[in-house]
CSV table of C-alpha atoms and ligand atoms in Angstrom, one decimal:
chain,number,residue,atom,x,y,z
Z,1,UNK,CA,54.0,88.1,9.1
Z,2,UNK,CA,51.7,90.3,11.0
Z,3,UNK,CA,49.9,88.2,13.8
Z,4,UNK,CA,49.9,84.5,14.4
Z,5,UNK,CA,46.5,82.9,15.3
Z,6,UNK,CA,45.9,79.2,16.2
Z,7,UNK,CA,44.6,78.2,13.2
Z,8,UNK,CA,45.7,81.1,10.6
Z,9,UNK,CA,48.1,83.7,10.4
Z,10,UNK,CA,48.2,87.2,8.9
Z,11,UNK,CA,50.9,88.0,5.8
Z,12,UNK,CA,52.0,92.1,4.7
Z,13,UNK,CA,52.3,91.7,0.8
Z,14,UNK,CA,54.0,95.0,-0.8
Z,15,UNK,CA,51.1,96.2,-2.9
Z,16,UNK,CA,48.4,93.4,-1.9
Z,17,UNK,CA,48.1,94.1,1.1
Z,18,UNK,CA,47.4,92.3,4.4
Z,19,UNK,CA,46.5,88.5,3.5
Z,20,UNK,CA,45.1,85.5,5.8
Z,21,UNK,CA,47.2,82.7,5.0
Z,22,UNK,CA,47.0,79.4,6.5
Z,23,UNK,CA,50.3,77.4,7.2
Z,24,UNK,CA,51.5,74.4,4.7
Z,25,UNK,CA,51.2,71.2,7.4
Z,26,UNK,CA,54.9,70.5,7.3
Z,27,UNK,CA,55.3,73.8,8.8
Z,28,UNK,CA,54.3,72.6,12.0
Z,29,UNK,CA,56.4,69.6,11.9
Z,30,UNK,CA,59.6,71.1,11.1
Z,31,UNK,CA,59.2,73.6,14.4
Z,32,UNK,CA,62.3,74.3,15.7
Z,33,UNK,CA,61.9,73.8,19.5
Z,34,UNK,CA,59.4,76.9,19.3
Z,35,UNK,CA,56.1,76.8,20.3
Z,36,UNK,CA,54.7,77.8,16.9
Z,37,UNK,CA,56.3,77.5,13.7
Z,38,UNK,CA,56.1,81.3,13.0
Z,39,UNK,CA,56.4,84.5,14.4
Z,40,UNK,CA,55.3,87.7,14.0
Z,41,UNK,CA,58.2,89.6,11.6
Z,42,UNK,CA,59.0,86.7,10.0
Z,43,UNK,CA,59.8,86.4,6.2
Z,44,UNK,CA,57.7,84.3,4.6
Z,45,UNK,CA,57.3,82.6,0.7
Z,46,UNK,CA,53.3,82.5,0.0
Z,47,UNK,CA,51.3,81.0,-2.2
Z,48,UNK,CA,48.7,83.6,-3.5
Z,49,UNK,CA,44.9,81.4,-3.4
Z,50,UNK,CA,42.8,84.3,-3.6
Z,51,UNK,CA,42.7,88.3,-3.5
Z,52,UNK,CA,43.1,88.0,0.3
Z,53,UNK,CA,44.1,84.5,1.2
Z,54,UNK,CA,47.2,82.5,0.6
Z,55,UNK,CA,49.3,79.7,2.0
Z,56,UNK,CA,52.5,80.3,3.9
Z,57,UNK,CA,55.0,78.1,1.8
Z,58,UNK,CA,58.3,78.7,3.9
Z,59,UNK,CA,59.7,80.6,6.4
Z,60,UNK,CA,62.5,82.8,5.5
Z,61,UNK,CA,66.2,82.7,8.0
Z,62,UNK,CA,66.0,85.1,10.6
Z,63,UNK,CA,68.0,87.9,11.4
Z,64,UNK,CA,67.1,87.3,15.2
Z,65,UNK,CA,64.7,86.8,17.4
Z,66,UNK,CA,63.0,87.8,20.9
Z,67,UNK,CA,62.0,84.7,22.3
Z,68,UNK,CA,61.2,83.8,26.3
Z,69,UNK,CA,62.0,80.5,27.8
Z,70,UNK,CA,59.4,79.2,29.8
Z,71,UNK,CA,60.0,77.3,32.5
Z,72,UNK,CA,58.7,73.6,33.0
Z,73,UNK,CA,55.7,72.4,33.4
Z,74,UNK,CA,54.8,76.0,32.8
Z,75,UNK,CA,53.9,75.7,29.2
Z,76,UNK,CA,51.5,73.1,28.5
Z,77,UNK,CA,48.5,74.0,26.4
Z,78,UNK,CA,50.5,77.1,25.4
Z,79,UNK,CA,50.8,76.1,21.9
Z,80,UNK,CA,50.1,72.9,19.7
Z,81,UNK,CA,53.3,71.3,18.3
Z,82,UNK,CA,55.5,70.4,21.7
Z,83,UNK,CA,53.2,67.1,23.2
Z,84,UNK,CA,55.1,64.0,22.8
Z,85,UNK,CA,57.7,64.4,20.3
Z,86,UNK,CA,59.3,66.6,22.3
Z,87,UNK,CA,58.6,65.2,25.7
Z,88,UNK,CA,61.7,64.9,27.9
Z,89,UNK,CA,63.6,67.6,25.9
Z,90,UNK,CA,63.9,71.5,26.8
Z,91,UNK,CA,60.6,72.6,27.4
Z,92,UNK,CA,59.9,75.1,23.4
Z,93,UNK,CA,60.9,78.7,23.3
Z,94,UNK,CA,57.7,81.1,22.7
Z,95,UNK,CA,59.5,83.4,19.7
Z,96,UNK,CA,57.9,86.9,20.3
Z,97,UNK,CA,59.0,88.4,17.1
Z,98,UNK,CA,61.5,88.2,15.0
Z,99,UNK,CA,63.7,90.3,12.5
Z,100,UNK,CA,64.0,93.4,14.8
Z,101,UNK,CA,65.9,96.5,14.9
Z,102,UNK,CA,64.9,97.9,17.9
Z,103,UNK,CA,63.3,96.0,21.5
Z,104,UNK,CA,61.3,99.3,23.2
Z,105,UNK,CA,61.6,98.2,27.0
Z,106,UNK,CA,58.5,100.2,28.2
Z,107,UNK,CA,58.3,100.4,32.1
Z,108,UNK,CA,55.9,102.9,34.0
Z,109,UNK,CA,57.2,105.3,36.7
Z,110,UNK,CA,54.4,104.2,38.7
Z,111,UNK,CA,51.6,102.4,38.2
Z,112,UNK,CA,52.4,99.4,37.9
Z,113,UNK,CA,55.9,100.0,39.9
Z,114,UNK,CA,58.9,100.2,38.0
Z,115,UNK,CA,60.6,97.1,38.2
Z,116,UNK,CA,64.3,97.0,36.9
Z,117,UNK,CA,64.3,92.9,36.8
Z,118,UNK,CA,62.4,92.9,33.9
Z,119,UNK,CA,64.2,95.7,32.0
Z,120,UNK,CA,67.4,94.1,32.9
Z,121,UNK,CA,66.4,90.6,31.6
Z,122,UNK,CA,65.3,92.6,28.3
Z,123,UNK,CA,68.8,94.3,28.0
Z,124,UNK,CA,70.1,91.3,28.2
Z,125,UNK,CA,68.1,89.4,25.4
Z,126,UNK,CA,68.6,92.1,23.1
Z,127,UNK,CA,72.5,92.2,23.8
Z,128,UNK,CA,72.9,88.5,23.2
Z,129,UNK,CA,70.8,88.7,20.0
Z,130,UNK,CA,72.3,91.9,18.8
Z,131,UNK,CA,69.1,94.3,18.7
Z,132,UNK,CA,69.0,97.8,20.0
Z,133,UNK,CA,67.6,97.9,23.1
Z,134,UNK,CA,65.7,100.9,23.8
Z,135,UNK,CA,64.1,102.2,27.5
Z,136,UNK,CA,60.9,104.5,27.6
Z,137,UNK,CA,60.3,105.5,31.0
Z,138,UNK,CA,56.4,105.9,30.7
Z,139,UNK,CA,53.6,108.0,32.8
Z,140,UNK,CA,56.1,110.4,33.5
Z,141,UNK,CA,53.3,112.9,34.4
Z,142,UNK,CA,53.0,110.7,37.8
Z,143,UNK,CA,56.4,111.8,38.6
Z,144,UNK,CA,56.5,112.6,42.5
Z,145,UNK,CA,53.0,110.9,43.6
Z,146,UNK,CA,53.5,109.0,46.4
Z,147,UNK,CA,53.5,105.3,45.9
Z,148,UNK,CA,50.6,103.6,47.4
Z,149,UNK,CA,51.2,101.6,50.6
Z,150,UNK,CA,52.4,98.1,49.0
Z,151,UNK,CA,54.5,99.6,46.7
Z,152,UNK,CA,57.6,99.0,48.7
Z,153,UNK,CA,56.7,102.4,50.1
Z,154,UNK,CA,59.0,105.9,48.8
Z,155,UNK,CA,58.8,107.7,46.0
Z,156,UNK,CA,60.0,107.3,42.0
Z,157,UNK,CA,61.4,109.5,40.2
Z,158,UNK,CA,63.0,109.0,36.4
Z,159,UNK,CA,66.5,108.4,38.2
Z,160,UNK,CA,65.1,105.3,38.1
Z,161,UNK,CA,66.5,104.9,34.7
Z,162,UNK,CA,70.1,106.1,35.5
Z,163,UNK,CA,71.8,102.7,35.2
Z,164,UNK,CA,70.7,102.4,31.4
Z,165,UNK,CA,71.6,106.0,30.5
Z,166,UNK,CA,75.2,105.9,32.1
Z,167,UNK,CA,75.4,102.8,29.6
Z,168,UNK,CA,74.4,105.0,26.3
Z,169,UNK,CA,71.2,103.6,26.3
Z,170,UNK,CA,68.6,105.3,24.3
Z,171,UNK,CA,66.0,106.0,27.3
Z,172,UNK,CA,63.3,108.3,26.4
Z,173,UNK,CA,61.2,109.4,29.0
Z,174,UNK,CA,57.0,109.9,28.1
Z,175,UNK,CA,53.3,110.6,29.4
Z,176,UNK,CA,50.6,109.7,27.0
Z,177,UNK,CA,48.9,112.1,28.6
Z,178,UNK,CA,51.2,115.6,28.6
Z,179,UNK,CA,53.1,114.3,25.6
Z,180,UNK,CA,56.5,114.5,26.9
Z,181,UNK,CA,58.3,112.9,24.9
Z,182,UNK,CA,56.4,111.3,22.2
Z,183,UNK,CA,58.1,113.0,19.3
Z,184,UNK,CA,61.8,111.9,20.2
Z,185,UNK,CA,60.2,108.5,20.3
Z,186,UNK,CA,58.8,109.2,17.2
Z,187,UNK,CA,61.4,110.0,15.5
Z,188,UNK,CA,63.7,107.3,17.5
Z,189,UNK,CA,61.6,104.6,15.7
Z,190,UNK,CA,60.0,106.2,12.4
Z,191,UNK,CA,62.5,103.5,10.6
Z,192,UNK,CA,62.8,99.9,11.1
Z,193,UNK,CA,60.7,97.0,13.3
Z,194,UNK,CA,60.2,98.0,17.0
Z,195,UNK,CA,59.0,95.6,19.0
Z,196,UNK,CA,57.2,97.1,22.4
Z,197,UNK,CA,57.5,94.6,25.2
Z,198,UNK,CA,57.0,95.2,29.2
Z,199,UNK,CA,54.5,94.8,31.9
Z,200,UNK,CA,50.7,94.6,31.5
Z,201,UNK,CA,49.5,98.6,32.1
Z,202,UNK,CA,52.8,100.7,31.5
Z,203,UNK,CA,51.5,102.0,28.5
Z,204,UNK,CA,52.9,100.3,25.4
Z,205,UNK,CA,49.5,100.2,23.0
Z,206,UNK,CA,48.8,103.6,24.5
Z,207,UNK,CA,52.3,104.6,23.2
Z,208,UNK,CA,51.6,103.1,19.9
Z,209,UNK,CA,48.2,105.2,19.4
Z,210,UNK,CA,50.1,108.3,20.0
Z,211,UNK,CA,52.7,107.0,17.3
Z,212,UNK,CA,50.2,105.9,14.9
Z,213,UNK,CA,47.2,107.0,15.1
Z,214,UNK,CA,45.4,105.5,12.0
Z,215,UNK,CA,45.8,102.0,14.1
Z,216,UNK,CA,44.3,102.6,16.8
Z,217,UNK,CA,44.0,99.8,19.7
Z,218,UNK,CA,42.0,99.4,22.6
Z,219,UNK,CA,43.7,100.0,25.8
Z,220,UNK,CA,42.8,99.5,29.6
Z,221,UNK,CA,42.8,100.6,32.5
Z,222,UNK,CA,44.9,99.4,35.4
Z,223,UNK,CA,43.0,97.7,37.8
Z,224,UNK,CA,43.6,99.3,41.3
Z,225,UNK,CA,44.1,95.7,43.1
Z,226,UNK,CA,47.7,95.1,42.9
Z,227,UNK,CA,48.1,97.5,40.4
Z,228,UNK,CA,48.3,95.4,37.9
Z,229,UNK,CA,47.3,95.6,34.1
Z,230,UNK,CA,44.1,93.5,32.5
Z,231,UNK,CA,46.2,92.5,30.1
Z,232,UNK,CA,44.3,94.6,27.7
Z,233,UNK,CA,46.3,93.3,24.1
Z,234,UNK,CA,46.0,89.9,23.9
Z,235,UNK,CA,48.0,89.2,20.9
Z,236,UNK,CA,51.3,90.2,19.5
Z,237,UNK,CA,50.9,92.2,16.1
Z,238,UNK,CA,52.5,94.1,13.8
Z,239,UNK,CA,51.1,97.8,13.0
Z,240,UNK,CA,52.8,100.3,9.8
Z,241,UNK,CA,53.8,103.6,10.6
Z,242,UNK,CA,53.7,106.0,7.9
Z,243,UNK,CA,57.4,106.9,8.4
Z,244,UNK,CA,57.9,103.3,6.8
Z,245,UNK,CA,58.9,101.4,10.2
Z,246,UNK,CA,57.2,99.1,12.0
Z,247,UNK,CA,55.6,98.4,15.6
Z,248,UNK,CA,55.2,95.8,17.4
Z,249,UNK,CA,52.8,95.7,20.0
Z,250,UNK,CA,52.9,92.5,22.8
Z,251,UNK,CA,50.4,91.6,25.5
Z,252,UNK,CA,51.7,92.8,29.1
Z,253,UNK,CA,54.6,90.1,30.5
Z,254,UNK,CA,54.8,89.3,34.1
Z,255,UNK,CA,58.0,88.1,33.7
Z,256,UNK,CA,60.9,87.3,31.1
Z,257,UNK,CA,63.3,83.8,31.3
Z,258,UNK,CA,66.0,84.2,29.2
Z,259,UNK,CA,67.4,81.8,27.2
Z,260,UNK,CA,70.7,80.2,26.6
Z,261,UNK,CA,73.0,82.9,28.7
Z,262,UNK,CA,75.7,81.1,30.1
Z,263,UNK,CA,76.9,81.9,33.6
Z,264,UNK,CA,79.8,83.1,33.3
Z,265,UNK,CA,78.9,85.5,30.3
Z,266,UNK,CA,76.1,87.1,31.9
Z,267,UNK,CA,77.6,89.3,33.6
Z,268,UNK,CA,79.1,91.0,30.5
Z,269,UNK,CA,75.6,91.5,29.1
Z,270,UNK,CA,74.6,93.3,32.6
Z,271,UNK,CA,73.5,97.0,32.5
Z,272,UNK,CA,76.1,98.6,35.1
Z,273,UNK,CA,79.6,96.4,35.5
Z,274,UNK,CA,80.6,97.8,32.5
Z,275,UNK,CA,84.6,96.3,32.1
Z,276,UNK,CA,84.7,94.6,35.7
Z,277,UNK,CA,83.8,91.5,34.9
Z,278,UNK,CA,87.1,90.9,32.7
Z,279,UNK,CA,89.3,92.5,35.7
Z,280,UNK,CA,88.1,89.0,37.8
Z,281,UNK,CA,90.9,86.5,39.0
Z,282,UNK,CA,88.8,83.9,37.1
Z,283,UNK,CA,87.9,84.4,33.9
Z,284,UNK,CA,84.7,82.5,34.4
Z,285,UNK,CA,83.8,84.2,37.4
Z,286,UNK,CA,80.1,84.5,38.6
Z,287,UNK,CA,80.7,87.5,41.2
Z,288,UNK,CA,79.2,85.6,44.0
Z,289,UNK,CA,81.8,84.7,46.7
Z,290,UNK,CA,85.0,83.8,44.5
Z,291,UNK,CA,88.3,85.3,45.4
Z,292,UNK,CA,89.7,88.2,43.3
Z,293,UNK,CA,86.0,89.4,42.3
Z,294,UNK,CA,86.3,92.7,40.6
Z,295,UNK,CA,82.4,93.6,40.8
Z,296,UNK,CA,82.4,92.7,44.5
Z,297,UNK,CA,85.0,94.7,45.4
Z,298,UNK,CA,83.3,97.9,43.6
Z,299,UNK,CA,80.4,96.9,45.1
Z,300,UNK,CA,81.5,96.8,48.8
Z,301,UNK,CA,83.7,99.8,47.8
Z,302,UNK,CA,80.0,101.4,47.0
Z,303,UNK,CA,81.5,101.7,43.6
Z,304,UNK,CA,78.2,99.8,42.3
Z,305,UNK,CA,75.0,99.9,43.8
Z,306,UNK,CA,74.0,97.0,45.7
Z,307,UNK,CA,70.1,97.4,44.2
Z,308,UNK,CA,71.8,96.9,40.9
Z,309,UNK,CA,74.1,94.0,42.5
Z,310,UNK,CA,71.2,92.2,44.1
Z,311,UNK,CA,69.6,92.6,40.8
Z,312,UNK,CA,72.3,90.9,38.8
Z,313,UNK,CA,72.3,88.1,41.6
Z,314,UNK,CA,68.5,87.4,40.7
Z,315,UNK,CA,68.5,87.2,37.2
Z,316,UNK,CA,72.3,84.8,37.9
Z,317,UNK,CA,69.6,82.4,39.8
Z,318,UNK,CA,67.4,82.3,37.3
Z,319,UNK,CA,69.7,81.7,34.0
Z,320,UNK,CA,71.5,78.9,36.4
Z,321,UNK,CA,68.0,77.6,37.8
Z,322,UNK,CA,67.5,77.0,33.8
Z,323,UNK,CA,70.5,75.6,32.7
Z,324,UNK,CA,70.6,72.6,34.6
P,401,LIG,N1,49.0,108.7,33.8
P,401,LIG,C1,49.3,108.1,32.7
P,401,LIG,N2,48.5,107.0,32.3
P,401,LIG,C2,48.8,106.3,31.2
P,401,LIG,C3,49.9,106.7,30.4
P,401,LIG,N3,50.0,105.9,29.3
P,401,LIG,C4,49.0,105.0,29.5
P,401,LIG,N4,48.3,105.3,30.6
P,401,LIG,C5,47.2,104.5,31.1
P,401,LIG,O1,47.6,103.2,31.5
P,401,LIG,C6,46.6,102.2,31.3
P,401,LIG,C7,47.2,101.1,30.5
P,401,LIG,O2,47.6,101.4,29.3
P,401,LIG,P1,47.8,100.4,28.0
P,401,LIG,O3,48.3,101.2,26.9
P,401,LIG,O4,46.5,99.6,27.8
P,401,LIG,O5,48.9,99.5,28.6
P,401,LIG,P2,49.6,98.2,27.9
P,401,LIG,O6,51.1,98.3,28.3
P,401,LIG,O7,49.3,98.2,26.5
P,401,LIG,O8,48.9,97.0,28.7
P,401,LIG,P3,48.7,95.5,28.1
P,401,LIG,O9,48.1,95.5,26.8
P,401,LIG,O10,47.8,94.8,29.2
P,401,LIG,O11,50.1,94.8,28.1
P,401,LIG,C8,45.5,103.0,30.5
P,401,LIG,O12,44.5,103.3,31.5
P,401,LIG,C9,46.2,104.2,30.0
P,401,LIG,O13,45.2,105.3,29.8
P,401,LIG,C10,50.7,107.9,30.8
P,401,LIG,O14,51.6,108.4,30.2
P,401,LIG,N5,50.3,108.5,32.0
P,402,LIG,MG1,48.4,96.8,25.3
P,403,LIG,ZN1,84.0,88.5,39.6
């Protein structure tokens, strides 16, 4: 599956090439709390009707998925299957691809800001589900500018990224513009799907036209107000490198709600705690106030970083915020 449109979707066939399909109508009806019944990496059966149309048959098991949790009331008119058989039920999961081997966090040094909620929430996702997640510090070459007044003043640098890399995260960091760092990306994801997810404006389908050339995409410019991206790609979509893997490009996210973490394991997902969490009194500890609290302790020891804490505390909010 290679894009998903409202009414038809686009199918890879080995040899064939790229095929509109449309979807058989019990496809819809068998959706599985999702807000459409495919996503982009799917497997899928077809039913060849012409040269270059077909009808998606089935939808193959996946091996996982990225998928955001949107909270209620804020996903009507988002898709087409979740009206009333659904209504009073969990509000459908929007699947952003599925069957990767790599999530490529991309986050801007500047320009938009660097924001490590959003990179955290991805680590997360891709830990629970078991893909590689992978962090490309972009717009490198802006290193040392001063932020603009309004963004929370100071100035970034790539030790922005330290948390990840004291983890063993692959973090790559790149300019579009010098080419730093573009070939170890390269070669990092010449095999495999790599789904590129992150803010509107750091850089992602400008990272993909460096990668593969032959597809190129239109990017934008970030709008000085707030700067914030256009939201320039508008639809998720799958692109073929010549190295035989995959990208994924996504339209710019303002913000990620994970799904199904509980509490108490979040934690343990959570770039920077590394084996705290399991020295707690409680095994089901959330690190807030609860006596015998490993990560407190190392965090008023200055052990951990309270950025990092405060950080973890958010995203804690949020994944409890959804689960009741
Ligand atoms: N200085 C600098 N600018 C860059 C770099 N990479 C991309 N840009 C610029 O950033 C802007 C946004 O780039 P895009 O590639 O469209 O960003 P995107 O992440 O795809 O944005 P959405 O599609 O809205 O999610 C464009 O003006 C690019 O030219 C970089 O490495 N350095
Ligand atoms: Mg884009
Ligand atoms: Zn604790």
């Amino acid at each position: 599956m290679t894009s998903v449109g409202s009414r038809s979707v686009t199918v890879f066939v080995e040899g064939k090439g790229v095929l509109r399909c449309t979807l058989r109508g019990n496809l819809w009806a068998a959706e599985r709390g999702e807000t459409r019944p495919v996503a982009v990496g799917d497997r899928v059966q077809v039913k060849l009707e012409s040269g270059t149309e077909g009808v998606v048959e089935s939808v193959d098991e996946r091996a996982n998925r990225l998928a955001r949790h949107q909270p209620a009331g804020r996903f009507s008119g988002q898709g087409r299957t979740h009206t009333s058989a659904r209504s009073g039920k969990d509000p459908p999961v929007q699947v952003i691809a599925a069957n990767l081997d790599r999530i490529v966090i991309v986050a801007a040094l500047l320009d938009p800001p660097f924001r490590a909620g959003l990179v955290d929430r991805l680590v997360v996702a891709a830990h629970m589900q078991g893909i590689e997640p992978v962090l490309v510090l972009n717009k490198v070459d802006l290193e040392g500018t001063e932020a603009r007044p309004g963004d929370r003043g100071g100035t970034v640098t790539r030790d922005v990224a330290r948390p990840w890399i004291e983890d063993d995260m692959h973090v790559i960091a790149t300019s579009t513009v010098t080419g730093e760092g573009t070939d170890a990306l390269r070669e990092l994801l010449a095999q495999g799907v790599n789904l590129l997810v992150g803010h509107s404006g750091v850089g992602k389908t400008s990272l993909l036209n460096v990668i593969a050339p032959q597809a190129l995409r239109a990017t934008g410019s970030v709008t000085s107000y707030h700067g914030r991206g256009r939201h320039t790609t508008t639809q998720v979509r799958l692109v073929p490198l010549d190295s035989g893997g995959w990208m994924v490009d996504s339209p710019g996210m303002r913000e990620f709600g994970l799904e199904d973490v509980r509490p108490a394991d979040l934690a343990r997902l959570f770039t920077g705690f590394g084996e705290l969490p399991d020295a707690c009194k409680f095994n089901d500890c959330l690190h807030r106030t609860e006596p015998g609290c490993a990560v407190r302790t190392a965090v008023d020891a200055g052990e951990i970083a309270e950025e990092r804490y405060d950080v973890y505390r958010r995203i804690l909010d949020g994944v409890e915020g959804e689960a009741v």
